[in-house]
Each structure stands twice: as C-alpha cells, then as structure tokens.
C-alpha cells in the first residue's frame, strides 16, 4: 500500500507538472528509490520554474524595448509574411494591429517595400534603401534590412522616418539655388 500510494502521488505530481503546474512539491523523506525520484522531481520543478521566470523576464524586456522604440521594426518570415511589427511601425505605416500572417504588399501597396525586403533576404549584408510612400500622408522611410539566418529565418527591417529631413534638405537646396 505504501508503494502504491507513493507511486500514485508521484504520477499525479508528474501529470500536474506536464500540464504546467510548476508549484508542485513532493517533499519526500527517506533514502529509498521512490524518495530519490520524488526529490529529483522537486528539483526539476524548481529548475523549470526558474527557467520560466527568466524567459518571462527576457520576453518582457524585449517587448518593452520594441514597444518604446521610435523606429519601426518589422520581421517577415521566409515566405514574406509579417511575423512581428512594433507599434511605431504600425503607427508610421497606418497598419492595423492584426497584421501577423499578412504580406507587407497586402498592407501597404508599395512595390519598393516588397522588393527591398526580398533583396535583403538574398544578401548576406545589410541593405539600406529609401522608400517613398504615397497616400494621405506621404512619407519617406529609410529602411535597413538584413536576412536572419540563425533562429527564425526571414528578414528583419528597421524603418526611420526621414520625411522631415528630406523636406529640410530640399528647402536648403532651394535656398542655395
């Protein structure tokens, strides 16, 4: 009966861990095989909960950085569909929040953007190009894009709004002329 009760408790704890409950603790005493297994499961849950806390902290930090950047950040997968876009890019391009899985061409009818992302995916170095967007609010964006070959494959692009800078350069040239 002792072995059966202990095995049921170990099985129950293992199933709860498998479903994501990392607060399970068995606190077995003794030096038999079942106590050693229970202690190993306890150590496993402690290590697992520590790893999960570290991953959550890293995720929160990355989300905070992306959400507070003034530059637009876009990540597209190998097939050219949006995987990630920070709020600055969505505001800059007037994109909706539910854009994951859509192509940039579908969101912004701009061939230069599509071609720039495709060229960046084929290169081993950073592609820097300027894109002109027309519409209700015309903008000029400087795009730095690079292929991501480690981790999630795709293209990472950072966009900087240079509309005002180009306007000032044009004013300066007109003044000099």
CSV table of C-alpha atoms in Angstrom, one decimal:
chain,number,residue,atom,x,y,z
A,1,UNK,CA,0.0,0.0,0.0
A,2,UNK,CA,2.9,2.4,0.8
A,3,UNK,CA,4.5,1.9,-2.6
A,4,UNK,CA,1.1,2.2,-4.4
A,5,UNK,CA,0.2,5.4,-2.6
A,6,UNK,CA,3.7,6.9,-3.3
A,7,UNK,CA,3.5,5.9,-7.0
A,8,UNK,CA,0.0,7.5,-7.3
A,9,UNK,CA,1.3,10.7,-5.7
A,10,UNK,CA,4.4,10.7,-8.0
A,11,UNK,CA,2.2,10.1,-11.1
A,12,UNK,CA,-0.2,12.8,-10.0
A,13,UNK,CA,2.6,15.3,-9.5
A,14,UNK,CA,4.2,14.4,-12.8
A,15,UNK,CA,0.9,14.9,-14.6
A,16,UNK,CA,0.4,18.3,-12.9
A,17,UNK,CA,3.9,19.3,-14.0
A,18,UNK,CA,3.2,18.2,-17.5
A,19,UNK,CA,0.1,20.5,-17.5
A,20,UNK,CA,2.2,23.5,-16.5
A,21,UNK,CA,1.9,23.5,-12.7
A,22,UNK,CA,5.4,24.2,-11.5
A,23,UNK,CA,4.4,24.8,-7.9
A,24,UNK,CA,4.1,21.0,-7.3
A,25,UNK,CA,6.4,19.8,-4.4
A,26,UNK,CA,6.5,16.3,-3.1
A,27,UNK,CA,8.9,16.8,-0.2
A,28,UNK,CA,9.6,13.1,0.2
A,29,UNK,CA,11.8,11.8,3.1
A,30,UNK,CA,13.8,8.7,3.2
A,31,UNK,CA,16.5,7.2,1.0
A,32,UNK,CA,14.6,4.6,-1.0
A,33,UNK,CA,14.2,4.8,-4.8
A,34,UNK,CA,10.8,6.4,-4.6
A,35,UNK,CA,12.1,9.2,-2.3
A,36,UNK,CA,15.0,9.8,-4.6
A,37,UNK,CA,12.6,10.0,-7.6
A,38,UNK,CA,10.4,12.5,-5.6
A,39,UNK,CA,13.3,14.6,-4.7
A,40,UNK,CA,14.5,14.6,-8.4
A,41,UNK,CA,11.0,15.7,-9.4
A,42,UNK,CA,11.1,18.5,-6.8
A,43,UNK,CA,14.5,19.7,-8.2
A,44,UNK,CA,13.1,19.5,-11.7
A,45,UNK,CA,10.1,21.7,-10.9
A,46,UNK,CA,12.4,24.3,-9.1
A,47,UNK,CA,14.7,24.4,-12.1
A,48,UNK,CA,11.8,24.6,-14.5
A,49,UNK,CA,10.1,27.4,-12.6
A,50,UNK,CA,13.4,29.3,-12.5
A,51,UNK,CA,13.9,28.9,-16.3
A,52,UNK,CA,10.3,30.0,-17.0
A,53,UNK,CA,10.7,33.1,-14.8
A,54,UNK,CA,14.0,34.0,-16.7
A,55,UNK,CA,12.3,33.5,-20.0
A,56,UNK,CA,9.3,35.7,-19.0
A,57,UNK,CA,11.7,38.4,-17.8
A,58,UNK,CA,13.6,38.3,-21.1
A,59,UNK,CA,10.3,38.4,-23.1
A,60,UNK,CA,9.0,41.3,-21.1
A,61,UNK,CA,12.3,43.2,-21.6
A,62,UNK,CA,12.3,42.7,-25.3
A,63,UNK,CA,8.6,43.7,-25.6
A,64,UNK,CA,9.3,46.8,-23.6
A,65,UNK,CA,12.2,47.7,-25.9
A,66,UNK,CA,10.2,47.1,-29.0
A,67,UNK,CA,7.2,49.0,-27.7
A,68,UNK,CA,9.2,52.0,-26.7
A,69,UNK,CA,11.3,52.4,-29.8
A,70,UNK,CA,10.6,55.4,-32.1
A,71,UNK,CA,11.9,53.4,-35.1
A,72,UNK,CA,9.7,50.9,-36.8
A,73,UNK,CA,10.7,47.3,-36.6
A,74,UNK,CA,9.4,44.6,-39.0
A,75,UNK,CA,10.1,40.9,-39.1
A,76,UNK,CA,8.9,38.8,-42.0
A,77,UNK,CA,9.3,35.1,-42.4
A,78,UNK,CA,10.8,33.3,-45.4
A,79,UNK,CA,7.5,33.3,-47.3
A,80,UNK,CA,7.3,37.1,-46.9
A,81,UNK,CA,4.5,37.3,-44.3
A,82,UNK,CA,4.7,39.6,-41.2
A,83,UNK,CA,5.8,37.8,-38.0
A,84,UNK,CA,6.2,40.9,-35.9
A,85,UNK,CA,5.8,44.7,-36.2
A,86,UNK,CA,6.2,47.1,-33.3
A,87,UNK,CA,3.7,49.9,-32.5
A,88,UNK,CA,5.9,52.6,-34.0
A,89,UNK,CA,5.8,50.8,-37.4
A,90,UNK,CA,2.1,50.3,-37.2
A,91,UNK,CA,1.6,54.0,-36.5
A,92,UNK,CA,4.1,55.1,-39.2
A,93,UNK,CA,2.5,53.0,-41.9
A,94,UNK,CA,-1.1,53.1,-40.6
A,95,UNK,CA,-1.2,49.3,-40.3
A,96,UNK,CA,-3.8,47.5,-38.2
A,97,UNK,CA,-2.9,45.6,-35.1
A,98,UNK,CA,-4.0,42.2,-36.6
A,99,UNK,CA,-1.3,42.1,-39.3
A,100,UNK,CA,0.6,38.9,-38.4
A,101,UNK,CA,0.4,36.5,-41.3
A,102,UNK,CA,-0.2,39.1,-43.9
A,103,UNK,CA,2.3,40.3,-46.6
A,104,UNK,CA,3.7,43.8,-46.5
A,105,UNK,CA,2.4,44.4,-50.0
A,106,UNK,CA,-1.1,43.5,-48.9
A,107,UNK,CA,-0.8,46.0,-46.0
A,108,UNK,CA,0.9,48.8,-48.0
A,109,UNK,CA,0.6,48.8,-51.7
A,110,UNK,CA,4.3,49.6,-52.3
A,111,UNK,CA,6.4,47.6,-54.6
A,112,UNK,CA,9.7,49.2,-53.4
A,113,UNK,CA,9.0,47.9,-49.9
A,114,UNK,CA,8.3,44.4,-51.2
A,115,UNK,CA,11.4,44.4,-53.4
A,116,UNK,CA,13.6,45.8,-50.7
A,117,UNK,CA,12.6,43.0,-48.3
A,118,UNK,CA,13.1,40.4,-51.0
A,119,UNK,CA,16.6,41.8,-51.8
A,120,UNK,CA,17.6,41.9,-48.2
A,121,UNK,CA,16.6,38.2,-47.8
A,122,UNK,CA,19.0,37.3,-50.6
A,123,UNK,CA,22.0,39.2,-49.3
A,124,UNK,CA,24.5,38.5,-46.5
A,125,UNK,CA,24.9,42.2,-45.6
A,126,UNK,CA,22.6,44.9,-44.5
A,127,UNK,CA,20.5,46.5,-47.3
A,128,UNK,CA,19.9,50.2,-46.8
A,129,UNK,CA,17.3,51.8,-49.1
A,130,UNK,CA,14.9,54.7,-49.1
A,131,UNK,CA,11.2,54.1,-49.7
A,132,UNK,CA,8.7,56.7,-50.7
A,133,UNK,CA,5.1,56.1,-49.5
A,134,UNK,CA,2.3,57.9,-51.2
A,135,UNK,CA,-1.2,58.4,-49.9
A,136,UNK,CA,-3.0,60.7,-47.4
A,137,UNK,CA,0.3,61.3,-45.5
A,138,UNK,CA,3.2,60.9,-47.9
A,139,UNK,CA,6.4,59.7,-46.2
A,140,UNK,CA,10.0,58.9,-46.9
A,141,UNK,CA,11.4,56.0,-44.9
A,142,UNK,CA,14.9,54.8,-44.6
A,143,UNK,CA,14.9,51.0,-44.4
A,144,UNK,CA,17.8,49.0,-43.0
A,145,UNK,CA,17.1,45.3,-43.7
A,146,UNK,CA,19.0,42.2,-43.1
A,147,UNK,CA,18.5,38.5,-43.6
A,148,UNK,CA,18.1,36.4,-40.4
A,149,UNK,CA,19.8,33.1,-41.0
A,150,UNK,CA,20.0,31.9,-37.4
A,151,UNK,CA,16.9,31.3,-35.3
A,152,UNK,CA,13.7,32.2,-37.1
A,153,UNK,CA,14.6,32.5,-40.8
A,154,UNK,CA,13.4,35.7,-42.5
A,155,UNK,CA,14.1,39.4,-42.9
A,156,UNK,CA,14.5,42.0,-40.1
A,157,UNK,CA,13.9,45.6,-41.2
A,158,UNK,CA,14.2,48.8,-39.2
A,159,UNK,CA,12.5,51.9,-40.6
A,160,UNK,CA,13.4,55.5,-39.8
A,161,UNK,CA,11.1,58.3,-40.9
A,162,UNK,CA,13.2,60.8,-42.9
A,163,UNK,CA,10.4,62.8,-44.3
A,164,UNK,CA,11.2,66.0,-42.4
A,165,UNK,CA,14.9,65.6,-43.0
A,166,UNK,CA,14.4,65.3,-46.8
A,167,UNK,CA,12.0,68.3,-46.7
A,168,UNK,CA,14.6,70.4,-44.9
A,169,UNK,CA,17.3,69.3,-47.4
A,170,UNK,CA,15.1,70.4,-50.3
A,171,UNK,CA,14.4,73.7,-48.6
A,172,UNK,CA,18.2,74.2,-48.2
A,173,UNK,CA,18.9,73.4,-51.8
A,174,UNK,CA,16.1,75.7,-53.0
A,175,UNK,CA,17.6,78.5,-50.7
A,176,UNK,CA,21.1,78.0,-52.1
A,177,UNK,CA,19.8,77.9,-55.6
